[in-house]
Tab-separated table of C-alpha atoms in Angstrom:
chain	number	residue	atom	x	y	z
A	211	UNK	CA	0.000	0.000	0.000
A	212	UNK	CA	2.316	2.728	1.205
A	213	UNK	CA	5.628	2.515	-0.592
A	214	UNK	CA	4.499	3.203	-4.109
A	215	UNK	CA	4.746	6.719	-5.440
A	216	UNK	CA	1.960	7.921	-7.707
A	217	UNK	CA	0.068	4.847	-8.859
A	218	UNK	CA	-2.930	5.231	-6.541
A	219	UNK	CA	-4.529	7.851	-8.697
A	220	UNK	CA	-4.596	5.082	-11.301
A	221	UNK	CA	-5.926	2.412	-8.918
A	222	UNK	CA	-9.238	4.167	-8.466
A	223	UNK	CA	-9.640	4.007	-12.209
A	224	UNK	CA	-8.297	0.457	-12.363
A	225	UNK	CA	-10.582	-0.480	-9.488
A	226	UNK	CA	-13.553	0.645	-11.563
A	227	UNK	CA	-12.772	-2.194	-13.948
A	228	UNK	CA	-13.443	-4.624	-11.129
A	229	UNK	CA	-15.989	-2.606	-9.162
A	230	UNK	CA	-19.495	-1.805	-10.258
A	231	UNK	CA	-19.890	1.515	-8.447
A	232	UNK	CA	-18.408	4.772	-9.707
A	233	UNK	CA	-14.957	6.171	-9.023
A	234	UNK	CA	-15.519	9.900	-9.470
A	235	UNK	CA	-13.470	12.731	-8.025
A	236	UNK	CA	-14.021	13.274	-4.334
A	237	UNK	CA	-13.892	16.722	-2.802
A	238	UNK	CA	-16.292	16.813	0.175
A	239	UNK	CA	-16.592	14.754	3.347
A	240	UNK	CA	-19.343	12.175	3.674
A	241	UNK	CA	-21.879	12.107	6.467
A	242	UNK	CA	-20.600	11.737	9.998
A	243	UNK	CA	-20.083	8.125	11.131
A	244	UNK	CA	-22.286	6.379	13.626
A	245	UNK	CA	-21.188	6.801	17.239
A	246	UNK	CA	-18.657	4.175	18.221
A	247	UNK	CA	-20.888	2.924	21.001
A	248	UNK	CA	-23.507	1.837	18.482
A	249	UNK	CA	-20.923	-0.255	16.648
A	250	UNK	CA	-20.105	-2.549	19.547
A	251	UNK	CA	-20.250	-6.296	18.909
A	252	UNK	CA	-18.758	-9.508	20.171
A	253	UNK	CA	-15.697	-11.122	18.639
A	254	UNK	CA	-16.385	-12.617	15.245
A	255	UNK	CA	-16.366	-16.368	14.984
A	256	UNK	CA	-14.153	-17.635	12.214
A	257	UNK	CA	-13.604	-21.009	10.590
A	258	UNK	CA	-10.721	-21.157	8.080
A	259	UNK	CA	-12.224	-24.257	6.497
A	260	UNK	CA	-10.843	-27.750	6.043
A	261	UNK	CA	-7.192	-28.179	5.194
A	262	UNK	CA	-5.818	-25.194	7.134
A	263	UNK	CA	-3.442	-25.442	10.081
A	264	UNK	CA	-2.961	-22.403	12.349
A	265	UNK	CA	0.726	-21.452	12.119
A	266	UNK	CA	0.773	-18.053	13.863
A	267	UNK	CA	-1.658	-15.722	15.569
A	268	UNK	CA	-1.959	-12.649	17.751
A	269	UNK	CA	-5.242	-12.260	19.635
A	270	UNK	CA	-4.101	-9.056	21.413
A	271	UNK	CA	-4.693	-10.260	24.929
A	272	UNK	CA	-3.363	-8.367	27.922
A	273	UNK	CA	-2.677	-4.649	28.124
A	274	UNK	CA	0.373	-4.204	25.905
A	275	UNK	CA	1.507	-5.082	22.412
A	276	UNK	CA	3.549	-8.265	21.967
A	277	UNK	CA	6.973	-6.915	20.999
A	278	UNK	CA	8.053	-10.357	19.798
A	279	UNK	CA	5.528	-9.957	16.968
A	280	UNK	CA	5.312	-6.241	16.218
A	281	UNK	CA	7.380	-3.094	15.752
A	282	UNK	CA	5.593	0.257	16.132
A	283	UNK	CA	6.677	3.164	13.948
A	284	UNK	CA	7.360	6.466	15.725
A	285	UNK	CA	7.846	8.768	12.752
A	286	UNK	CA	6.628	9.555	9.249
A	287	UNK	CA	9.973	8.180	8.069
A	288	UNK	CA	9.956	4.410	7.565
A	289	UNK	CA	13.435	2.980	8.245
A	290	UNK	CA	12.595	-0.309	6.505
A	291	UNK	CA	11.548	1.236	3.189
A	292	UNK	CA	13.581	4.444	3.740
A	293	UNK	CA	10.886	6.851	2.599
A	294	UNK	CA	8.876	9.757	3.984
A	295	UNK	CA	5.095	9.862	4.284
A	296	UNK	CA	5.186	6.218	3.073
A	297	UNK	CA	5.523	7.176	-0.589
A	298	UNK	CA	1.887	8.272	-0.845
A	299	UNK	CA	1.835	11.754	0.689
A	300	UNK	CA	-0.101	10.735	3.790
A	301	UNK	CA	-0.817	13.396	6.390
A	302	UNK	CA	-0.277	11.410	9.594
A	303	UNK	CA	2.685	11.137	11.971
A	304	UNK	CA	2.736	7.653	13.557
A	305	UNK	CA	3.640	7.406	17.220
A	306	UNK	CA	3.607	4.750	19.929
A	307	UNK	CA	0.908	6.460	22.035
A	308	UNK	CA	-1.582	5.889	19.241
A	309	UNK	CA	-1.107	2.098	19.217
A	310	UNK	CA	-2.649	0.451	22.267
A	311	UNK	CA	-3.939	-2.952	23.384
A	312	UNK	CA	-6.891	-3.471	25.695
A	313	UNK	CA	-10.137	-5.353	25.961
A	314	UNK	CA	-8.828	-8.071	23.651
A	315	UNK	CA	-8.182	-5.633	20.810
A	316	UNK	CA	-5.416	-3.723	19.121
A	317	UNK	CA	-6.509	-0.099	18.739
A	318	UNK	CA	-4.913	2.341	16.272
A	319	UNK	CA	-6.119	5.884	16.986
A	320	UNK	CA	-6.058	8.882	14.637
A	321	UNK	CA	-6.393	12.457	15.913
A	322	UNK	CA	-5.817	15.944	14.574
A	323	UNK	CA	-2.909	17.873	16.101
A	324	UNK	CA	-1.527	21.392	16.139
A	325	UNK	CA	1.885	20.132	17.321
A	326	UNK	CA	3.226	20.150	13.728
A	327	UNK	CA	5.304	16.969	14.221
A	328	UNK	CA	7.939	16.091	11.667
A	329	UNK	CA	11.094	14.035	11.314
A	330	UNK	CA	14.254	15.913	10.293
A	331	UNK	CA	14.781	13.258	7.606
A	332	UNK	CA	11.469	14.415	6.124
A	333	UNK	CA	11.789	18.152	6.750
A	334	UNK	CA	11.285	18.951	3.076
A	335	UNK	CA	7.745	17.578	3.254
A	336	UNK	CA	6.590	19.885	6.006
A	337	UNK	CA	4.978	19.013	9.345
A	338	UNK	CA	2.171	16.472	9.656
A	339	UNK	CA	-1.368	17.404	10.655
A	340	UNK	CA	-2.460	14.196	12.418
A	341	UNK	CA	-1.193	11.576	14.812
A	342	UNK	CA	-1.991	7.951	14.042
A	343	UNK	CA	-0.471	4.472	14.259
A	344	UNK	CA	1.425	2.036	12.066
A	345	UNK	CA	2.995	-1.301	13.039
A	346	UNK	CA	4.634	-4.212	11.252
A	347	UNK	CA	6.156	-7.666	11.810
A	348	UNK	CA	9.380	-7.195	9.767
A	349	UNK	CA	12.132	-9.458	11.114
A	350	UNK	CA	9.728	-11.017	13.616
A	351	UNK	CA	6.915	-12.709	11.696
A	352	UNK	CA	7.655	-13.376	8.047
A	353	UNK	CA	5.968	-16.183	6.131
A	354	UNK	CA	5.257	-17.388	2.631
A	355	UNK	CA	1.884	-18.635	1.334
A	356	UNK	CA	-1.130	-19.711	3.370
A	357	UNK	CA	-4.290	-17.966	4.535
A	358	UNK	CA	-3.734	-14.600	6.217
A	359	UNK	CA	-6.842	-13.212	7.909
A	360	UNK	CA	-7.816	-10.531	10.417
A	361	UNK	CA	-10.952	-9.304	12.159
A	362	UNK	CA	-10.939	-5.517	11.813
A	363	UNK	CA	-13.275	-2.568	12.412
A	364	UNK	CA	-12.453	0.515	10.364
A	365	UNK	CA	-13.496	4.150	10.895
A	366	UNK	CA	-15.873	6.087	8.638
A	367	UNK	CA	-15.122	9.477	7.173
A	368	UNK	CA	-13.551	11.242	4.242
A	369	UNK	CA	-9.791	10.777	4.182
A	370	UNK	CA	-9.710	7.604	6.299
A	371	UNK	CA	-7.368	5.032	4.696
A	372	UNK	CA	-7.156	1.919	6.927
A	373	UNK	CA	-5.075	-0.971	5.615
A	374	UNK	CA	-4.081	-4.581	6.315
A	375	UNK	CA	-1.312	-5.668	3.942
A	376	UNK	CA	2.123	-7.260	3.429
A	377	UNK	CA	5.491	-6.439	1.893
A	378	UNK	CA	8.226	-8.800	0.723
A	379	UNK	CA	10.931	-9.346	3.309
A	380	UNK	CA	13.657	-8.206	0.899
A	381	UNK	CA	12.280	-4.705	0.342
A	382	UNK	CA	15.270	-3.014	1.999
A	383	UNK	CA	17.593	-4.491	-0.626
A	384	UNK	CA	15.513	-4.626	-3.812
A	385	UNK	CA	13.064	-1.771	-3.238
A	386	UNK	CA	9.413	-1.438	-4.139
A	387	UNK	CA	7.629	-2.980	-6.025
A	388	UNK	CA	10.280	-5.619	-6.770
A	389	UNK	CA	9.755	-6.823	-3.206
A	390	UNK	CA	6.106	-7.515	-3.908
A	391	UNK	CA	3.128	-6.200	-1.986
A	392	UNK	CA	-0.203	-7.815	-1.111
A	393	UNK	CA	-2.995	-5.449	-0.065
A	394	UNK	CA	-5.676	-7.490	1.661
A	395	UNK	CA	-7.804	-4.590	2.869
A	396	UNK	CA	-7.883	-0.949	1.899
A	397	UNK	CA	-10.942	1.243	2.352
A	398	UNK	CA	-11.982	4.454	0.619
A	399	UNK	CA	-14.863	6.587	1.875
A	400	UNK	CA	-16.504	7.073	-1.536
A	401	UNK	CA	-17.308	3.310	-1.651
A	402	UNK	CA	-17.864	2.398	2.002
A	403	UNK	CA	-19.196	-1.113	1.277
A	404	UNK	CA	-16.100	-2.160	-0.660
A	405	UNK	CA	-13.020	-4.029	0.500
A	406	UNK	CA	-10.300	-2.952	-1.962
A	407	UNK	CA	-7.432	-5.394	-2.575
A	408	UNK	CA	-4.343	-5.235	-4.772
A	409	UNK	CA	-0.984	-6.770	-5.670
A	410	UNK	CA	2.118	-4.853	-6.757
A	411	UNK	CA	5.272	-6.306	-8.292
A	412	UNK	CA	7.828	-5.910	-11.087
A	413	UNK	CA	7.592	-7.921	-14.310
A	414	UNK	CA	8.296	-7.534	-18.022
A	415	UNK	CA	10.636	-4.643	-17.325
A	416	UNK	CA	8.055	-2.449	-15.586
A	417	UNK	CA	6.140	-1.924	-12.350
A	418	UNK	CA	2.898	-3.897	-12.330
A	419	UNK	CA	-0.270	-3.069	-10.374
A	420	UNK	CA	-3.314	-5.320	-10.114
A	421	UNK	CA	-6.407	-4.258	-8.211
A	422	UNK	CA	-9.786	-5.692	-7.338
A	423	UNK	CA	-12.477	-5.505	-4.707
A	424	UNK	CA	-15.482	-7.123	-3.092
A	425	UNK	CA	-18.645	-5.461	-1.806
A	426	UNK	CA	-20.513	-6.843	1.147
A	427	UNK	CA	-23.532	-4.668	0.443
A	428	UNK	CA	-23.101	-2.915	3.807
A	429	UNK	CA	-20.909	-0.166	5.188
A	430	UNK	CA	-17.753	-1.920	6.322
A	431	UNK	CA	-17.180	0.803	8.902
A	432	UNK	CA	-20.285	-0.287	10.830
A	433	UNK	CA	-18.544	-3.110	12.687
A	434	UNK	CA	-15.967	-5.867	12.635
A	435	UNK	CA	-15.452	-7.864	9.439
A	436	UNK	CA	-12.992	-10.568	8.435
A	437	UNK	CA	-10.578	-9.716	5.623
A	438	UNK	CA	-8.374	-12.427	4.179
A	439	UNK	CA	-6.207	-13.660	1.353
A	440	UNK	CA	-5.482	-17.259	0.385
A	441	UNK	CA	-1.991	-17.159	-1.127
A	442	UNK	CA	-0.352	-20.038	-2.990
A	443	UNK	CA	2.643	-20.223	-5.325
A	444	UNK	CA	0.515	-19.235	-8.309
A	445	UNK	CA	-2.727	-17.705	-7.065
A	446	UNK	CA	-4.258	-15.298	-4.569
A	447	UNK	CA	-7.923	-15.266	-3.587
A	448	UNK	CA	-9.187	-12.292	-1.576
A	449	UNK	CA	-12.271	-12.695	0.603
A	450	UNK	CA	-14.571	-10.560	2.708
A	451	UNK	CA	-16.275	-12.226	5.683
A	452	UNK	CA	-15.057	-15.628	4.480
A	453	UNK	CA	-17.416	-15.760	1.530
A	454	UNK	CA	-17.634	-12.681	-0.698
A	455	UNK	CA	-15.055	-12.965	-3.481
A	456	UNK	CA	-16.217	-10.887	-6.404
A	457	UNK	CA	-13.481	-10.991	-9.044
A	458	UNK	CA	-10.727	-11.267	-6.467
A	459	UNK	CA	-8.599	-14.025	-7.997
A	460	UNK	CA	-5.041	-13.080	-8.985
A	461	UNK	CA	-3.009	-15.660	-10.907
A	462	UNK	CA	0.739	-15.093	-10.662
A	463	UNK	CA	4.192	-16.652	-10.817
A	464	UNK	CA	6.337	-13.629	-9.960
A	465	UNK	CA	9.432	-14.088	-7.738
A	466	UNK	CA	8.130	-11.321	-5.469
A	467	UNK	CA	5.364	-13.687	-4.328
A	468	UNK	CA	7.573	-16.761	-3.862
A	469	UNK	CA	9.291	-15.351	-0.768
A	470	UNK	CA	8.434	-14.482	2.814
A	471	UNK	CA	6.334	-11.386	3.440
A	472	UNK	CA	5.715	-9.431	6.639
A	473	UNK	CA	2.462	-7.879	7.893
A	474	UNK	CA	1.558	-4.187	8.196
A	475	UNK	CA	-1.452	-2.640	9.949
A	476	UNK	CA	-2.012	1.101	9.766
A	477	UNK	CA	-4.546	3.905	9.699
A	478	UNK	CA	-3.490	6.516	7.129
A	479	UNK	CA	-5.145	9.862	6.462
A	480	UNK	CA	-5.413	11.650	3.126
A	481	UNK	CA	-2.634	11.022	0.631
A	482	UNK	CA	-2.652	10.442	-3.097
A	483	UNK	CA	-5.449	7.848	-3.060
A	484	UNK	CA	-7.725	10.725	-2.047
A	485	UNK	CA	-6.119	13.106	-4.556
A	486	UNK	CA	-3.839	14.695	-1.919
A	487	UNK	CA	-6.514	16.723	-0.103
A	488	UNK	CA	-5.509	19.428	2.388
A	489	UNK	CA	-5.639	18.541	6.062
A	490	UNK	CA	-8.665	20.825	6.467
A	491	UNK	CA	-10.736	18.500	4.233
A	492	UNK	CA	-10.185	15.370	6.343
A	493	UNK	CA	-13.263	14.335	8.351
A	494	UNK	CA	-11.534	14.392	11.723
A	495	UNK	CA	-12.254	17.456	13.850
A	496	UNK	CA	-9.961	18.828	16.505
A	497	UNK	CA	-10.471	16.844	19.695
A	498	UNK	CA	-12.106	13.951	17.840
A	499	UNK	CA	-10.547	10.486	17.762
A	500	UNK	CA	-11.181	7.756	15.211
A	501	UNK	CA	-9.995	4.204	15.639
A	502	UNK	CA	-9.100	1.140	13.631
A	503	UNK	CA	-9.621	-1.875	15.897
A	504	UNK	CA	-8.227	-5.366	15.362
A	505	UNK	CA	-9.516	-8.393	17.287
A	506	UNK	CA	-7.020	-10.871	15.902
A	507	UNK	CA	-4.596	-11.617	13.067
A	508	UNK	CA	-4.033	-15.262	12.047
A	509	UNK	CA	-1.786	-16.932	9.513
A	510	UNK	CA	-2.765	-20.460	8.491
A	511	UNK	CA	-0.677	-22.960	6.557
A	512	UNK	CA	-2.161	-25.446	4.120
A	513	UNK	CA	-2.371	-29.020	5.356
A	514	UNK	CA	-2.704	-30.848	8.636
A	515	UNK	CA	-0.161	-32.236	11.053
A	516	UNK	CA	0.206	-36.038	11.318
A	517	UNK	CA	0.417	-37.582	14.794
A	518	UNK	CA	3.419	-36.396	16.859
A	519	UNK	CA	4.953	-39.893	16.648
A	520	UNK	CA	5.802	-39.275	12.985
A	521	UNK	CA	8.954	-37.402	14.095
A	522	UNK	CA	11.268	-38.090	17.019
A	523	UNK	CA	12.567	-35.262	19.200
A	524	UNK	CA	11.250	-32.633	16.777
A	525	UNK	CA	12.257	-29.741	19.053
A	526	UNK	CA	15.712	-31.112	20.047
A	527	UNK	CA	14.868	-31.109	23.742
A	528	UNK	CA	16.511	-34.571	24.016
A	529	UNK	CA	19.786	-33.581	22.408
A	530	UNK	CA	20.322	-35.161	18.993
A	531	UNK	CA	18.190	-38.223	19.746
A	532	UNK	CA	16.378	-39.319	16.595
A	533	UNK	CA	18.610	-37.243	14.328
A	534	UNK	CA	21.632	-38.282	12.278
A	535	UNK	CA	24.354	-36.161	10.710
A	536	UNK	CA	26.343	-36.636	7.513
A	537	UNK	CA	29.335	-34.556	6.451
A	538	UNK	CA	31.584	-34.999	3.377
A	539	UNK	CA	34.581	-33.434	5.126
A	540	UNK	CA	34.526	-34.606	8.718
A	541	UNK	CA	32.782	-31.551	10.150
A	542	UNK	CA	29.862	-33.353	11.798
A	543	UNK	CA	30.653	-31.549	15.048
A	544	UNK	CA	29.314	-28.354	13.477
A	545	UNK	CA	25.799	-29.521	14.329
A	546	UNK	CA	24.583	-29.843	17.901
A	547	UNK	CA	21.666	-29.198	20.240
A	548	UNK	CA	22.132	-26.170	22.470
A	549	UNK	CA	20.411	-23.511	24.562
A	550	UNK	CA	22.380	-20.465	23.360
A	551	UNK	CA	20.006	-17.537	22.569
A	552	UNK	CA	17.061	-19.771	23.513
A	553	UNK	CA	14.842	-22.065	21.496
A	554	UNK	CA	11.719	-21.203	19.592
A	555	UNK	CA	9.977	-23.392	22.147
A	556	UNK	CA	11.457	-25.204	25.109
A	557	UNK	CA	15.105	-24.689	25.985
A	558	UNK	CA	16.992	-26.421	23.185
A	559	UNK	CA	17.329	-26.112	19.436
A	560	UNK	CA	19.574	-27.453	16.675
A	561	UNK	CA	22.527	-25.293	15.636
A	562	UNK	CA	24.866	-25.507	12.655
A	563	UNK	CA	27.975	-23.500	13.544
A	564	UNK	CA	31.723	-23.770	13.805
A	565	UNK	CA	34.020	-21.178	15.353
A	566	UNK	CA	35.660	-19.699	12.262
A	567	UNK	CA	36.104	-22.982	10.379
A	568	UNK	CA	34.459	-24.102	7.126
A	569	UNK	CA	31.880	-26.842	7.431
A	570	UNK	CA	29.175	-28.786	5.639
A	571	UNK	CA	26.566	-30.826	7.504
A	572	UNK	CA	23.313	-32.568	6.684
A	573	UNK	CA	21.222	-33.199	9.812
A	574	UNK	CA	18.331	-35.477	9.011
A	575	UNK	CA	15.700	-37.875	10.241
A	576	UNK	CA	13.959	-40.633	8.301
A	577	UNK	CA	10.201	-40.736	8.819
A	578	UNK	CA	8.778	-44.137	7.936
A	579	UNK	CA	5.387	-45.766	7.597
A	580	UNK	CA	3.904	-42.682	5.926
A	581	UNK	CA	0.663	-43.004	3.940
A	582	UNK	CA	1.092	-42.180	0.270
A	583	UNK	CA	0.451	-38.519	-0.446
A	584	UNK	CA	2.004	-35.087	-0.692
A	585	UNK	CA	3.974	-33.700	2.244
A	586	UNK	CA	5.807	-30.573	3.341
A	587	UNK	CA	8.383	-30.044	6.084
A	588	UNK	CA	8.117	-26.958	8.298
A	589	UNK	CA	10.527	-25.630	10.879
A	590	UNK	CA	11.351	-22.469	12.797
A	591	UNK	CA	14.695	-20.919	11.861
A	592	UNK	CA	17.052	-18.122	12.869
A	593	UNK	CA	20.092	-17.506	10.674
A	594	UNK	CA	22.987	-15.099	10.168
A	595	UNK	CA	26.165	-14.885	8.134
A	596	UNK	CA	27.031	-16.003	4.616
A	597	UNK	CA	26.733	-19.581	3.363
A	598	UNK	CA	27.362	-21.404	0.115
A	599	UNK	CA	23.863	-22.711	0.807
A	600	UNK	CA	21.521	-23.321	3.733
A	601	UNK	CA	18.385	-25.381	3.156
A	602	UNK	CA	15.430	-27.041	4.766
A	603	UNK	CA	14.928	-30.054	2.536
A	604	UNK	CA	13.245	-33.426	2.069
A	605	UNK	CA	13.849	-36.402	-0.232
A	606	UNK	CA	12.336	-39.828	-0.675
A	607	UNK	CA	15.655	-41.732	-0.574
A	608	UNK	CA	19.282	-41.044	0.312
A	609	UNK	CA	20.377	-40.615	-3.298
A	610	UNK	CA	17.210	-38.905	-4.560
A	611	UNK	CA	17.052	-35.267	-5.559
A	612	UNK	CA	15.589	-33.204	-2.724
A	613	UNK	CA	12.957	-30.526	-2.648
A	614	UNK	CA	14.208	-27.635	-0.555
A	615	UNK	CA	13.731	-24.060	0.570
A	616	UNK	CA	16.769	-21.806	0.749
A	617	UNK	CA	16.978	-20.195	4.181
A	618	UNK	CA	17.309	-16.429	4.362
A	619	UNK	CA	18.856	-14.448	7.196
A	620	UNK	CA	16.327	-14.084	10.014
A	621	UNK	CA	16.987	-12.013	13.124
A	622	UNK	CA	13.964	-13.554	14.832
A	623	UNK	CA	12.492	-17.022	14.739
A	624	UNK	CA	10.777	-17.432	11.365
A	625	UNK	CA	8.603	-20.304	10.147
A	626	UNK	CA	9.736	-21.761	6.805
A	627	UNK	CA	8.560	-24.738	4.775
A	628	UNK	CA	9.688	-26.896	1.870
A	629	UNK	CA	7.800	-27.267	-1.395
A	630	UNK	CA	5.478	-30.248	-1.546
A	631	UNK	CA	6.987	-33.690	-2.182
A	632	UNK	CA	5.129	-36.842	-3.221
A	633	UNK	CA	5.701	-39.869	-0.972
A	634	UNK	CA	4.760	-43.262	-2.399
A	635	UNK	CA	7.214	-45.610	-0.675
A	636	UNK	CA	6.316	-44.762	2.916
A	637	UNK	CA	9.573	-43.010	3.875
A	638	UNK	CA	10.923	-39.486	3.772
A	639	UNK	CA	14.387	-38.203	4.700
A	640	UNK	CA	14.146	-34.652	5.968
A	641	UNK	CA	16.233	-32.047	7.710
A	642	UNK	CA	18.780	-29.251	7.292
A	643	UNK	CA	21.740	-29.058	4.907
A	644	UNK	CA	24.195	-26.181	5.243
A	645	UNK	CA	27.613	-25.430	3.800
A	646	UNK	CA	30.062	-22.611	4.501
A	647	UNK	CA	33.308	-23.033	2.545
A	648	UNK	CA	34.846	-19.916	4.146
A	649	UNK	CA	35.385	-19.969	7.870
A	650	UNK	CA	33.477	-17.253	9.709
A	651	UNK	CA	32.239	-17.416	13.286
A	652	UNK	CA	29.275	-15.213	12.259
A	653	UNK	CA	27.869	-18.062	10.159
A	654	UNK	CA	25.145	-19.782	12.167
A	655	UNK	CA	21.787	-21.458	11.699
A	656	UNK	CA	19.441	-22.182	14.608
A	657	UNK	CA	16.550	-24.596	13.914
A	658	UNK	CA	13.659	-25.789	16.055
A	659	UNK	CA	10.174	-27.358	16.129
A	660	UNK	CA	10.250	-29.425	12.956
A	661	UNK	CA	6.873	-30.577	11.590
A	662	UNK	CA	5.965	-33.027	8.878
A	663	UNK	CA	2.738	-31.920	7.184
A	664	UNK	CA	0.535	-34.110	5.037
A	665	UNK	CA	-1.352	-31.992	2.509
């Protein structure tokens, strides 16, 4: 949503191709929203449907944000994307005070201010006219594929631009839109019943922008609704309240959508999607507060988990029991179970590391007696340094070609998975294969909580 430069003036027009209502110029505020008290409701029930396994969630319990999941922005300069006003000319200045947790909800609050806040890195853009909130999971929760859903209540009013979206984890190195972007929910006040969705990427030598939407036939700002995307290697399906799809199918094969993405939640005001209105036109009076509320965010993975007995010592709490190690150069000692820096769960995890010496190790387990079918291997990983390769992989015999996922560098525990592999002979050899031909004590891989998933 908020790293592109000028394309949003085109998205309203592009959205008209998918939407049945008009996309005319907008210059005046709409009617005042219903009082917040009249919008109260209980938490929405949600069933992801058969074939989905909950991989991560935040239900916003307690009285503070879970810092292991989220980072809150405290400026209109984004250090991840290195831009001001988020590339879209928004009028808000995010700050921590406007992101709170209470009553089982995350609350992002927007309010008009006369403080004229600005960041010196963005001095050329002038001060901001509003405070609001923006938070993301970069470096903490990054995943690829699955069903990403959230229960959200958005505020009414001209200039409100609430969003639930993702960016590719490599945006700091490749920039936007080469990183890829998936907009699950965006809302515009001239079509209050519409959930707007989009995908942005680079292909055929140019920036590409695809947009769609789904109308529920009711004002989305009247209460909580579930917004979601089902994301596979070649398709995205956007849904509103788990059933309304409209024309929201996006077929793709771009590299930007074959990598981990991180989540962003924010409440923007004004900006180029609204035609860059002045702050005076935004429907948020002095002393008034408008909120974007989130009951939960959940990321599901396709498939179901076989009985725990299918893997032995999957979290390495019993040392290396159940696991074997192969090395072509006598460096088996580079893999071991340890407690250093803590496990993803429990105390122990598997580490591949050697103090400044080259190494190559393949730590694996053979699962046997498996019913014929397609499987994936999932595991939680932290990694740093430079490797010839580092993989989570699976193969149906010792000499067979593996399927694998190349591990990126992750500062926090990150869930990764292999591509699907067909098992017909009942056995699968699975684990971690890493090689560092140049000795460097900064080269490490921590691995934990391995799962074998039958699709």
